[in-house]
Coordinates of C-alpha atoms and ligand atoms in Angstrom, one line a residue:
M1 CA 17.4 -44.8 -39.4
A2 CA 15.6 -41.1 -39.6
S3 CA 17.1 -39.4 -42.6
V4 CA 16.3 -36.6 -44.3
D5 CA 16.5 -38.4 -47.7
E6 CA 13.5 -40.7 -46.0
A7 CA 11.6 -37.9 -44.6
P8 CA 12.5 -34.4 -46.4
A9 CA 13.2 -31.9 -44.1
V10 CA 11.6 -29.2 -46.2
A11 CA 8.1 -30.7 -45.7
T12 CA 9.0 -31.6 -42.0
N13 CA 9.9 -28.2 -40.8
G14 CA 6.9 -26.7 -43.1
S15 CA 9.1 -24.1 -44.4
N16 CA 9.4 -23.4 -48.4
G17 CA 13.0 -22.7 -48.8
V18 CA 16.4 -24.2 -47.9
A19 CA 19.0 -21.5 -47.3
A20 CA 22.1 -24.2 -47.4
G21 CA 22.3 -27.6 -46.1
I22 CA 24.0 -28.6 -42.8
P23 CA 25.8 -32.1 -43.2
V24 CA 25.0 -34.3 -40.2
E25 CA 28.2 -36.9 -39.3
N26 CA 28.4 -39.8 -37.5
P27 CA 30.9 -39.1 -34.9
A28 CA 31.9 -42.9 -34.3
T29 CA 32.5 -43.5 -38.1
G30 CA 32.8 -39.9 -39.8
A31 CA 30.6 -40.8 -42.2
V32 CA 28.0 -37.8 -43.4
I33 CA 24.9 -39.5 -42.9
A34 CA 22.3 -36.6 -43.8
T35 CA 21.9 -33.1 -44.7
V36 CA 19.4 -30.7 -42.9
P37 CA 18.3 -27.4 -44.0
N38 CA 19.7 -24.2 -42.5
L39 CA 16.6 -22.0 -42.1
S40 CA 17.0 -18.1 -42.1
A41 CA 15.5 -15.9 -39.9
A42 CA 12.9 -15.3 -42.4
E43 CA 11.8 -19.2 -42.8
V44 CA 11.6 -19.1 -38.5
A45 CA 9.5 -16.2 -38.8
E46 CA 7.2 -18.4 -41.2
L47 CA 7.1 -21.0 -38.8
A48 CA 6.3 -18.9 -35.9
A49 CA 3.3 -17.5 -38.1
K50 CA 2.0 -21.2 -38.5
A51 CA 2.7 -21.8 -34.8
R52 CA 0.6 -18.6 -33.3
A53 CA -2.2 -19.6 -35.9
A54 CA -2.5 -23.0 -34.4
Q55 CA -2.0 -21.8 -30.6
A56 CA -5.5 -21.1 -29.7
G57 CA -7.1 -24.4 -31.1
W58 CA -4.3 -26.4 -29.1
E59 CA -5.2 -24.6 -26.1
A60 CA -8.6 -25.1 -26.9
L61 CA -8.5 -28.9 -26.7
G62 CA -7.8 -28.6 -22.8
F63 CA -5.8 -30.7 -20.9
E64 CA -7.8 -34.1 -21.9
G65 CA -7.3 -33.5 -25.4
R66 CA -3.7 -32.8 -25.5
G67 CA -2.9 -35.4 -23.0
A68 CA -4.6 -37.9 -25.3
I69 CA -2.0 -37.2 -27.9
L70 CA 0.8 -37.1 -25.4
N71 CA -0.1 -40.5 -24.2
R72 CA -0.4 -41.7 -27.6
A73 CA 3.1 -40.2 -28.4
Q74 CA 4.3 -42.1 -25.2
R75 CA 3.1 -45.3 -27.0
W76 CA 4.7 -44.5 -30.1
V77 CA 8.1 -44.1 -28.6
M78 CA 8.0 -47.4 -27.1
D79 CA 6.8 -49.2 -30.3
H80 CA 9.6 -47.1 -32.6
A81 CA 12.4 -47.6 -29.6
D82 CA 14.5 -49.4 -31.8
R83 CA 14.3 -46.8 -34.7
I84 CA 14.6 -44.0 -32.4
I85 CA 17.6 -45.5 -30.8
E86 CA 19.5 -45.9 -34.1
T87 CA 18.8 -42.4 -35.2
I88 CA 20.2 -41.1 -31.6
V89 CA 23.2 -43.6 -32.0
S90 CA 23.8 -42.6 -35.8
E91 CA 24.3 -39.1 -35.0
T92 CA 25.8 -39.0 -31.5
G93 CA 28.0 -42.1 -31.8
K94 CA 26.9 -42.6 -28.2
T95 CA 26.2 -46.3 -27.1
Y96 CA 22.8 -48.1 -27.5
E97 CA 22.6 -48.3 -23.7
D98 CA 23.1 -44.4 -23.1
A99 CA 20.4 -44.0 -25.6
Q100 CA 18.1 -46.4 -24.2
L101 CA 18.3 -45.7 -20.5
A102 CA 18.7 -41.7 -20.6
E103 CA 16.9 -41.0 -23.6
I104 CA 14.0 -43.4 -24.4
A105 CA 13.4 -44.1 -20.8
Y106 CA 13.2 -40.4 -20.2
A107 CA 10.7 -39.6 -23.0
G108 CA 8.6 -42.6 -22.2
S109 CA 8.2 -41.6 -18.5
A110 CA 8.0 -37.6 -19.4
F111 CA 5.3 -38.0 -22.0
G112 CA 3.2 -40.0 -19.4
F113 CA 4.1 -37.8 -16.2
W114 CA 3.0 -34.2 -17.9
A115 CA 0.2 -35.7 -19.7
K116 CA -0.8 -36.8 -16.0
H117 CA -0.1 -34.2 -14.0
A118 CA -0.2 -30.6 -16.0
P119 CA -4.1 -30.6 -15.1
E120 CA -2.8 -30.6 -11.4
F121 CA 0.0 -28.4 -11.6
L122 CA -1.9 -25.8 -13.8
A123 CA -5.2 -26.0 -11.9
D124 CA -6.6 -22.6 -10.9
E125 CA -6.0 -22.0 -7.4
R126 CA -8.6 -20.1 -5.0
V127 CA -6.6 -17.8 -2.8
R128 CA -7.6 -16.4 0.5
T129 CA -6.2 -13.4 1.6
E130 CA -5.2 -12.0 4.6
S131 CA -6.0 -8.0 3.5
V132 CA -8.9 -6.8 5.1
F133 CA -9.0 -4.7 2.0
V134 CA -10.2 -7.5 0.0
K135 CA -11.9 -9.8 2.5
G136 CA -15.0 -11.3 0.9
K137 CA -13.7 -11.3 -2.6
K138 CA -13.0 -14.1 -4.9
L139 CA -9.3 -14.5 -5.5
V140 CA -8.1 -16.7 -8.4
V141 CA -4.7 -17.3 -9.8
R142 CA -4.6 -19.0 -13.2
Y143 CA -2.0 -20.3 -15.4
A144 CA -2.3 -19.3 -19.2
P145 CA 0.2 -20.7 -21.6
V146 CA 2.7 -18.2 -22.9
G147 CA 1.7 -18.8 -26.6
L148 CA 4.9 -19.7 -28.7
V149 CA 7.9 -21.4 -26.9
G150 CA 11.2 -22.1 -28.5
V151 CA 13.3 -24.7 -27.3
I152 CA 16.8 -24.6 -28.1
G153 CA 18.7 -27.8 -27.4
P154 CA 22.5 -29.1 -27.3
W155 CA 23.8 -32.1 -28.9
N156 CA 24.4 -34.4 -26.1
F157 CA 20.9 -36.1 -25.5
P158 CA 19.0 -34.9 -28.8
L159 CA 15.8 -36.5 -27.5
T160 CA 16.0 -35.8 -23.5
N161 CA 17.3 -32.3 -23.4
S162 CA 15.9 -31.0 -26.9
F163 CA 12.6 -32.5 -27.6
G164 CA 12.4 -33.5 -23.7
D165 CA 11.5 -29.8 -23.0
C166 CA 8.9 -29.4 -25.6
I167 CA 6.5 -32.0 -23.7
P168 CA 5.6 -30.1 -20.7
A169 CA 5.4 -26.9 -22.8
L170 CA 2.9 -28.5 -25.2
A171 CA 0.9 -30.2 -22.1
A172 CA 0.3 -26.5 -21.0
G173 CA -1.4 -25.4 -24.2
N174 CA 1.6 -23.7 -25.9
T175 CA 2.5 -24.3 -29.2
V176 CA 6.6 -25.2 -29.8
I177 CA 9.4 -24.4 -32.1
L178 CA 12.4 -26.8 -31.5
K179 CA 15.8 -25.8 -32.7
P180 CA 18.1 -28.8 -32.1
S181 CA 21.9 -28.6 -32.2
E182 CA 23.0 -28.3 -36.1
V183 CA 25.2 -31.6 -34.9
T184 CA 22.1 -33.6 -33.9
P185 CA 19.0 -32.7 -35.6
L186 CA 17.8 -36.1 -36.9
T187 CA 16.1 -36.8 -33.5
S188 CA 14.1 -34.0 -33.6
L189 CA 13.0 -34.5 -37.2
L190 CA 11.9 -38.2 -36.0
M191 CA 10.0 -36.9 -33.2
A192 CA 8.1 -34.2 -35.5
E193 CA 7.0 -37.2 -37.6
G194 CA 5.9 -39.4 -34.7
M195 CA 4.0 -36.3 -33.2
R196 CA 2.3 -36.2 -36.5
E197 CA 1.2 -39.9 -36.5
C198 CA 0.0 -39.2 -33.2
G199 CA -2.2 -36.6 -34.5
I200 CA -0.8 -33.3 -33.1
P201 CA -2.5 -30.6 -35.1
E202 CA -0.4 -28.8 -38.2
G203 CA 1.7 -26.3 -36.7
V204 CA 1.7 -26.9 -32.9
F205 CA 5.0 -28.9 -33.1
Q206 CA 7.8 -27.6 -35.4
V207 CA 11.5 -28.4 -35.7
A208 CA 13.7 -25.6 -36.9
T209 CA 17.1 -27.2 -38.0
G210 CA 19.9 -24.5 -38.6
D211 CA 23.0 -23.4 -36.7
G212 CA 23.1 -20.3 -34.1
E213 CA 21.8 -17.7 -36.4
T214 CA 18.5 -19.9 -36.7
G215 CA 18.6 -20.3 -32.8
G216 CA 18.9 -16.1 -32.5
A217 CA 16.1 -16.0 -34.9
L218 CA 13.9 -18.0 -32.8
V219 CA 14.6 -16.0 -29.4
D220 CA 13.3 -13.0 -31.7
E221 CA 10.2 -15.1 -32.5
A222 CA 9.3 -17.1 -29.4
D223 CA 6.9 -15.6 -26.3
L224 CA 9.4 -17.7 -24.2
I225 CA 12.7 -19.5 -24.8
M226 CA 14.0 -22.7 -22.9
F227 CA 17.4 -22.9 -23.6
T228 CA 20.0 -25.9 -22.9
G229 CA 23.5 -25.6 -23.7
S230 CA 26.9 -23.9 -22.5
T231 CA 26.9 -21.1 -20.0
K232 CA 28.7 -19.0 -23.0
T233 CA 25.8 -19.6 -25.3
G234 CA 23.3 -19.1 -22.5
R235 CA 24.8 -15.4 -22.0
K236 CA 24.2 -14.7 -25.8
V237 CA 20.7 -16.0 -25.7
L238 CA 20.0 -13.8 -22.4
A239 CA 21.3 -10.7 -24.1
R240 CA 19.3 -11.3 -27.4
A241 CA 16.2 -12.1 -25.5
A242 CA 16.5 -8.5 -23.2
E243 CA 15.9 -6.7 -26.6
T244 CA 12.2 -7.9 -26.6
I245 CA 12.1 -8.7 -22.9
T246 CA 11.3 -12.5 -23.8
P247 CA 11.7 -14.5 -20.6
V248 CA 14.4 -17.1 -20.7
Q249 CA 15.0 -20.4 -19.0
L250 CA 18.5 -21.6 -18.9
E251 CA 19.8 -24.9 -18.1
L252 CA 23.9 -24.6 -18.6
G253 CA 27.1 -26.2 -17.9
G254 CA 28.5 -28.1 -14.6
K255 CA 31.5 -29.2 -13.1
D256 CA 29.8 -31.9 -10.7
P257 CA 32.0 -32.7 -7.7
M258 CA 32.1 -36.0 -6.0
I259 CA 33.1 -35.9 -2.6
V260 CA 34.1 -39.4 -1.2
L261 CA 34.1 -39.6 2.8
R262 CA 36.5 -42.0 4.7
D263 CA 33.4 -44.1 5.6
A264 CA 32.1 -44.5 2.3
D265 CA 31.3 -47.9 0.6
L266 CA 34.2 -47.6 -1.7
E267 CA 33.5 -50.2 -4.0
R268 CA 29.8 -48.5 -4.6
A269 CA 31.9 -45.2 -5.0
A270 CA 34.5 -46.6 -7.4
N271 CA 31.8 -48.1 -9.7
A272 CA 29.5 -45.0 -9.5
A273 CA 32.8 -42.8 -10.0
A274 CA 33.3 -44.7 -13.1
Y275 CA 29.7 -45.0 -14.4
Y276 CA 28.9 -41.0 -14.0
S277 CA 32.2 -39.7 -15.3
M278 CA 32.0 -42.0 -18.6
N279 CA 28.3 -42.5 -19.6
N280 CA 27.3 -40.8 -22.5
G281 CA 31.2 -40.5 -23.2
G282 CA 31.2 -37.9 -20.4
Q283 CA 29.1 -35.7 -22.2
V284 CA 26.3 -35.1 -19.8
C285 CA 25.5 -31.9 -18.1
I286 CA 25.4 -33.5 -14.8
S287 CA 28.7 -35.6 -15.3
T288 CA 31.2 -36.5 -12.4
E289 CA 33.5 -34.0 -13.6
R290 CA 35.9 -34.0 -10.3
V291 CA 36.4 -36.1 -7.2
Y292 CA 37.7 -35.3 -3.6
V293 CA 38.7 -38.2 -1.4
E294 CA 39.4 -38.2 2.1
A295 CA 43.1 -38.8 2.4
P296 CA 42.8 -42.3 4.4
V297 CA 40.7 -43.7 1.6
Y298 CA 42.2 -42.1 -1.4
D299 CA 44.8 -44.9 -2.6
E300 CA 41.9 -47.6 -2.3
F301 CA 39.5 -45.8 -4.3
V302 CA 42.0 -44.5 -6.9
D303 CA 43.1 -48.4 -7.4
K304 CA 39.7 -49.5 -7.8
V305 CA 38.4 -46.6 -10.1
T306 CA 41.7 -47.0 -12.4
E307 CA 41.1 -50.5 -12.6
K308 CA 37.7 -50.2 -13.8
V309 CA 38.4 -47.4 -16.1
R310 CA 40.8 -49.4 -17.8
G311 CA 38.5 -52.0 -18.2
L312 CA 36.1 -50.2 -20.4
R313 CA 35.4 -50.9 -24.0
Q314 CA 35.1 -48.1 -26.4
G315 CA 34.7 -47.8 -30.1
E316 CA 32.0 -47.6 -32.7
P317 CA 28.7 -48.7 -30.8
T318 CA 26.9 -51.5 -33.2
G319 CA 24.4 -53.0 -30.8
F320 CA 23.7 -53.5 -27.1
G321 CA 26.8 -54.7 -25.1
T322 CA 29.2 -53.8 -27.8
V323 CA 31.3 -51.1 -26.2
E324 CA 30.9 -49.1 -22.7
V325 CA 32.1 -45.7 -24.3
G326 CA 30.8 -44.0 -27.4
A327 CA 32.3 -41.1 -29.5
V328 CA 33.2 -37.7 -28.6
I329 CA 30.1 -35.9 -30.6
F330 CA 31.0 -32.6 -31.2
P331 CA 34.4 -31.9 -33.0
P332 CA 35.6 -29.1 -30.9
Q333 CA 35.0 -30.7 -27.9
L334 CA 37.8 -33.1 -28.5
D335 CA 40.1 -30.2 -28.3
I336 CA 38.7 -29.3 -25.0
V337 CA 39.4 -32.4 -23.6
E338 CA 42.8 -32.5 -24.9
R339 CA 43.7 -29.2 -23.6
H340 CA 42.5 -29.8 -20.1
V341 CA 44.5 -33.2 -20.2
A342 CA 47.6 -31.3 -21.5
D343 CA 47.3 -28.4 -19.1
A344 CA 46.7 -30.9 -16.4
R345 CA 50.4 -33.1 -17.4
A346 CA 52.4 -29.8 -17.8
K347 CA 51.2 -28.6 -14.4
G348 CA 52.3 -32.0 -12.7
A349 CA 49.5 -34.4 -13.1
T350 CA 49.7 -38.0 -13.6
V351 CA 47.6 -39.9 -16.3
L352 CA 46.8 -43.2 -14.9
T353 CA 45.0 -44.8 -17.7
G354 CA 43.8 -43.3 -20.9
G355 CA 44.9 -39.9 -21.6
R356 CA 44.9 -39.5 -25.6
A357 CA 42.7 -39.4 -28.6
R358 CA 42.3 -42.9 -30.3
E359 CA 43.7 -43.4 -33.9
G360 CA 41.7 -44.3 -36.7
A361 CA 38.2 -43.8 -38.0
G362 CA 35.5 -41.8 -35.7
R363 CA 36.2 -39.5 -33.0
F364 CA 37.1 -41.0 -29.6
Y365 CA 39.1 -40.0 -26.4
E366 CA 40.1 -42.7 -24.2
P367 CA 38.3 -43.0 -20.8
T368 CA 41.0 -41.0 -18.6
V369 CA 42.1 -40.8 -14.9
L370 CA 43.9 -38.2 -13.8
V371 CA 45.5 -37.7 -10.3
G372 CA 48.1 -35.0 -8.8
V373 CA 45.4 -32.7 -9.6
D374 CA 44.5 -29.3 -8.3
H375 CA 42.6 -26.0 -8.6
T376 CA 45.3 -24.5 -10.8
M377 CA 44.3 -27.0 -13.5
A378 CA 41.5 -26.2 -16.2
C379 CA 40.4 -30.2 -15.7
M380 CA 39.2 -29.0 -12.1
T381 CA 37.8 -25.9 -12.6
E382 CA 36.2 -25.7 -16.3
E383 CA 33.9 -27.9 -17.8
T384 CA 35.6 -30.8 -19.6
F385 CA 32.4 -32.6 -21.1
G386 CA 34.3 -35.6 -21.9
P387 CA 35.7 -39.3 -20.9
T388 CA 37.9 -37.9 -18.2
L389 CA 37.8 -38.3 -14.6
P390 CA 40.5 -36.1 -12.3
I391 CA 40.7 -37.4 -8.6
M392 CA 42.0 -35.0 -5.9
K393 CA 43.1 -36.0 -2.1
V394 CA 41.8 -33.7 0.5
A395 CA 42.4 -34.0 4.3
D396 CA 38.7 -33.6 5.5
A397 CA 35.1 -33.0 4.3
E398 CA 35.4 -29.4 5.3
E399 CA 38.4 -28.9 2.4
A400 CA 36.2 -30.9 0.0
L401 CA 33.5 -28.9 0.6
R402 CA 35.6 -25.7 0.3
L403 CA 36.6 -27.2 -3.4
A404 CA 33.4 -28.3 -4.3
N405 CA 31.8 -24.9 -3.8
D406 CA 35.3 -23.1 -5.1
S407 CA 33.4 -23.1 -8.7
P408 CA 31.2 -20.7 -11.1
Y409 CA 29.1 -23.9 -11.5
G410 CA 26.6 -25.3 -9.4
L411 CA 24.6 -27.8 -11.0
Q412 CA 24.8 -31.0 -9.4
A413 CA 26.9 -32.7 -6.7
S414 CA 27.4 -35.9 -4.8
L415 CA 28.7 -37.3 -1.6
W416 CA 29.8 -40.5 -0.5
T417 CA 29.3 -41.9 2.9
K418 CA 27.7 -44.5 5.2
D419 CA 26.5 -41.8 7.7
T420 CA 23.8 -40.7 5.7
A421 CA 22.5 -38.1 8.3
R422 CA 25.6 -36.4 8.1
G423 CA 25.4 -36.9 4.3
E424 CA 22.4 -35.0 4.1
Q425 CA 23.7 -32.4 6.6
L426 CA 26.8 -31.6 4.5
A427 CA 24.7 -31.7 1.4
R428 CA 22.9 -28.8 2.3
R429 CA 26.1 -26.8 2.3
V430 CA 27.1 -27.8 -1.2
E431 CA 25.9 -24.8 -3.7
A432 CA 24.2 -26.7 -6.2
G433 CA 20.8 -27.1 -7.6
A434 CA 20.8 -30.9 -6.7
V435 CA 23.0 -33.2 -4.2
T436 CA 22.8 -36.7 -4.0
V437 CA 24.2 -39.1 -1.0
N438 CA 25.4 -42.5 -2.2
D439 CA 23.9 -41.6 -5.8
A440 CA 24.6 -39.6 -8.9
Q441 CA 22.4 -38.4 -12.0
V442 CA 19.4 -40.8 -11.0
N443 CA 17.5 -37.7 -9.6
Y444 CA 17.0 -36.6 -13.1
A445 CA 14.4 -39.6 -13.3
A446 CA 12.5 -38.3 -10.6
L447 CA 10.1 -35.8 -12.5
E448 CA 8.5 -34.5 -9.5
V449 CA 11.7 -32.7 -8.1
P450 CA 13.2 -29.8 -9.5
M451 CA 16.1 -30.0 -11.6
G452 CA 18.3 -26.7 -12.4
G453 CA 21.6 -25.0 -11.9
W454 CA 22.7 -22.6 -9.3
K455 CA 25.2 -20.0 -10.0
T456 CA 26.3 -19.7 -13.7
S457 CA 24.7 -23.3 -14.4
G458 CA 21.1 -21.8 -15.0
L459 CA 18.3 -19.7 -14.4
G460 CA 15.0 -21.8 -13.5
T461 CA 14.2 -25.4 -13.4
R462 CA 12.9 -28.1 -15.2
H463 CA 10.5 -30.6 -13.7
G464 CA 8.1 -30.5 -10.9
A465 CA 5.5 -27.9 -10.6
G466 CA 7.8 -25.2 -11.6
G467 CA 8.6 -27.2 -14.7
I468 CA 5.6 -26.5 -16.2
R469 CA 4.3 -23.3 -14.4
K470 CA 7.3 -21.8 -16.2
Y471 CA 5.7 -22.0 -19.7
T472 CA 2.8 -20.2 -18.4
K473 CA 1.7 -16.6 -17.6
Q474 CA 0.0 -16.2 -14.3
Q475 CA -3.1 -14.2 -14.1
A476 CA -4.7 -12.9 -10.9
I477 CA -8.6 -12.6 -11.1
L478 CA -10.4 -10.9 -8.5
V479 CA -14.3 -11.1 -8.4
T480 CA -16.5 -8.7 -6.2
K481 CA -19.9 -10.1 -5.7
L482 CA -21.8 -8.2 -2.9
A483 CA -20.8 -4.8 -2.6
P484 CA -22.1 -1.3 -1.5
K485 CA -22.7 1.6 -4.3
K486 CA -19.4 2.9 -2.8
D487 CA -16.6 1.7 -0.9
P488 CA -15.2 4.0 2.1
H489 CA -12.2 4.7 0.3
M490 CA -13.4 6.2 -2.7
F491 CA -13.9 9.9 -3.7
P492 CA -14.2 12.3 -1.8
Y493 CA -11.6 12.1 0.5
S494 CA -12.3 13.6 3.9
A495 CA -10.0 14.3 7.0
R496 CA -12.2 12.5 9.2
K497 CA -12.1 9.0 7.0
S498 CA -8.3 9.4 6.8
R499 CA -8.1 9.6 10.4
L500 CA -10.1 6.8 10.9
L501 CA -8.1 4.8 8.4
G502 CA -4.7 5.9 10.4
R503 CA -6.1 4.2 13.5
A504 CA -7.4 1.2 11.8
L505 CA -4.1 1.0 10.4
K506 CA -2.1 1.3 13.7
F507 CA -4.4 -1.4 15.1
L508 CA -3.8 -3.6 12.5
Y509 CA -0.1 -3.3 12.0
G510 CA 1.0 -1.6 14.9
R511 CA 1.2 -4.2 17.4
G512 CA 4.5 -5.8 15.7
K513 CA 6.2 -2.8 16.6
R514 CA 5.2 -2.5 20.2
A515 CA 6.4 -6.3 20.8
Ligands
NDP17 P1 25.7 -24.9 -27.2 O1 25.5 -23.5 -26.4 O2 27.4 -24.6 -28.1 O3 24.7 -24.9 -28.4 C1 23.3 -25.1 -27.4 C2 22.2 -24.7 -28.6 O4 22.2 -23.3 -28.6 C3 22.3 -25.4 -30.2 O5 21.4 -25.6 -30.4 C4 23.1 -24.4 -30.8 O6 23.2 -24.5 -32.0 C5 22.3 -22.9 -30.1 N1 23.1 -21.6 -30.3 C6 24.4 -21.3 -30.5 N2 24.6 -20.2 -30.7 C7 23.2 -19.5 -30.5 C8 22.7 -18.0 -30.5 N3 23.6 -17.3 -30.6 N4 21.7 -18.0 -30.3 C9 20.6 -19.2 -30.0 N5 21.2 -20.5 -29.9 C10 22.4 -20.6 -30.3 O7 25.9 -26.3 -26.5 P2 26.1 -27.6 -26.6 O8 25.4 -28.0 -27.7 O9 27.6 -27.4 -26.9 O10 25.8 -28.3 -25.5 C11 26.6 -28.8 -24.6 C12 26.3 -27.8 -23.4 O11 25.1 -28.0 -23.1 C13 27.2 -28.1 -22.2 O12 27.8 -27.1 -21.5 C14 26.3 -28.9 -21.2 O13 26.8 -29.0 -20.1 C15 25.2 -28.2 -21.7 N6 24.0 -28.9 -21.2 C16 23.1 -28.5 -20.0 C17 22.4 -29.7 -19.4 C18 21.6 -28.9 -18.4 O14 20.2 -29.7 -18.2 N7 22.1 -27.9 -17.6 C19 21.8 -30.7 -20.1 C20 22.5 -30.7 -21.6 C21 23.6 -30.2 -21.7 P3 24.0 -25.0 -33.1 O15 24.6 -26.4 -32.3 O16 23.9 -25.4 -34.3 O17 25.5 -24.3 -32.7

C-alpha cells in the first residue's frame, strides 16, 4: 500500500515545506492510514516554476519519446496492479472489482491509447481554402501544447478521473500538476512514483496534495485547468479562472436517467439497473440515478430490481469477491444520501429495500430502492451520488423523455428496448452528452468517442480527438512562396481598383442572393 510514510510526500511533491497535514481515512474502517501535506499557494507556485522549466525538454522529446514513457507506464500499471488496487481500496473503501474494472483497466488502456493516437490527433493539418484571396498559399493548422496543465480531480475514481486526465495532457507535450481530492491523494502519489520509475523527467508530472485552496492556487498558476468534480465547485473554478482568462474544461455532476420501455428485455434491464446504480457504491458521475418505466412492465421490473438489490453484500472489502457494494467515500456524502431518502419518505415514497446507514465501523449506506417517487423529491432531481435507486412509473415513452430532460444535468442516459432502431431515434431526443441503448456506462471504455456533459454537467469533452486537442493551442500558419512585388489590394487605393473589386465580389458572392 502506498503511504506517505513509505514514500515521503514532501519528496514526492518536490516541495520544501509542509503547511499542515491532511489525514487520509479508510472509509470502510474509519482508520487513518496516512497524512499528506496541504500545499500552500507559494508551494504550488514552486511546483509550477519547476513544471515550466521542464516543459520545453518534454515537448522536445516528441511523440515518440513521450510515447515510450507512456507505454512503459502502461506496463508499470499492469505489473503493479495489486498494489494500486490495494491503495485505491484503502482510501476509498470501494470493492476490489470496482478498482480493477473501472480504474486499472482504464489506466492500462488510456496509456496505450494516447501513446498511439496522439501523433495522429495532433498532426499538422494542411488546409485547402475556398477564399480566392489566399489561393495558392500554404495553410497549416498545428497543435501546440498549452504549457502547464492543472488537473483537479474528485474522490470517486482516484486513478481514472484524477490521473486519467493527465495522460493525454502529457502525451500532447504539456507538463502537468495534479491536485487530487484531499480525501483520496494516495493513488496519485503512487502514480507519481510509478511515472518516475518509468523515466518521466523531473518536473514533468507532479502532485500537489491539498484542499480546495490548493486547487484554487493551481487555477492561478496553470495555462489550462481540467477539472472533474461537482457542479458547485466547477462554477467556482470557472469564476477564478476568469481572473487570468485561463481556459477551463469541466466534467461535472449528473443525474442519469434510465428509460425502460415496455418491450425491453426486463431481465437484462433489471440486472443493469441494479449494477449501474450500485457499482462503486453509486458514486459514479454516470451512475444510473433515476429510472422511468412504462406502466405495463413497471411492477415486474420493480420486483426484479428489488430482489437483486436486496441480495447485494455490503461491508469492508477484504479481497476480490467479498462484497458487491463498498463504503461511502466522502463523509458529507452520507448526509446527502440520508437527506434525499428522508425527503422522499416525507413526500410519500416507499423504501422497498435498504433506506438507512449501516451501524458499526466504517461509513456505509444500505443499497436502497425507492418507489412512489416524483419530481417534487430531491432524489429525482438532485445528484445523490450514493447507493440509491428511485424508480418511477410513466405512461409512455413521451412522458419518460419529458421527465428525463426535466433536469439541469445532461451527462448520460440509457434507453432499454428491443426495438433498437426506435431506441436510437429516441436517444437523439435525450438532452445528454452520451446516450446508450440497452447498456450503460460502458461507452466510457471507448476512448475514441467523446465523453462530456451537456447543460450544467460540463464544458468540453474527454476522449476522442477533442480529448487531446483541448490540451493544445491551435496555431494557423500561412506561407506564401511565389508572389508579385505588390498585391492588388495594397496601397495606394484607387477608385478604379475598388470598382473592379466590387464587381468581382458581386460575381463571387452575389449568386446566392439571386437564386
Ligand atoms: P468537488 O467538486 O467537491 O471536488 C473536486 C476537486 O476540486 C477536489 O480535488 C477538491 O479538493 C477541489 N476543490 C474544492 N474546492 C476548490 C476550489 N475552490 N478551487 C479549486 N479546486 C477545488 O467534487 P467531489 O470530489 O465531491 O467529487 C464528486 C463530484 O464529481 C460529483 O458531482 C460527480 O458527479 C463529479 N464527477 C464527475 C465526473 C465526470 O466525468 N463528469 C467524473 C467523476 C466525478 P478537496 O477534495 O480537497 O476539497
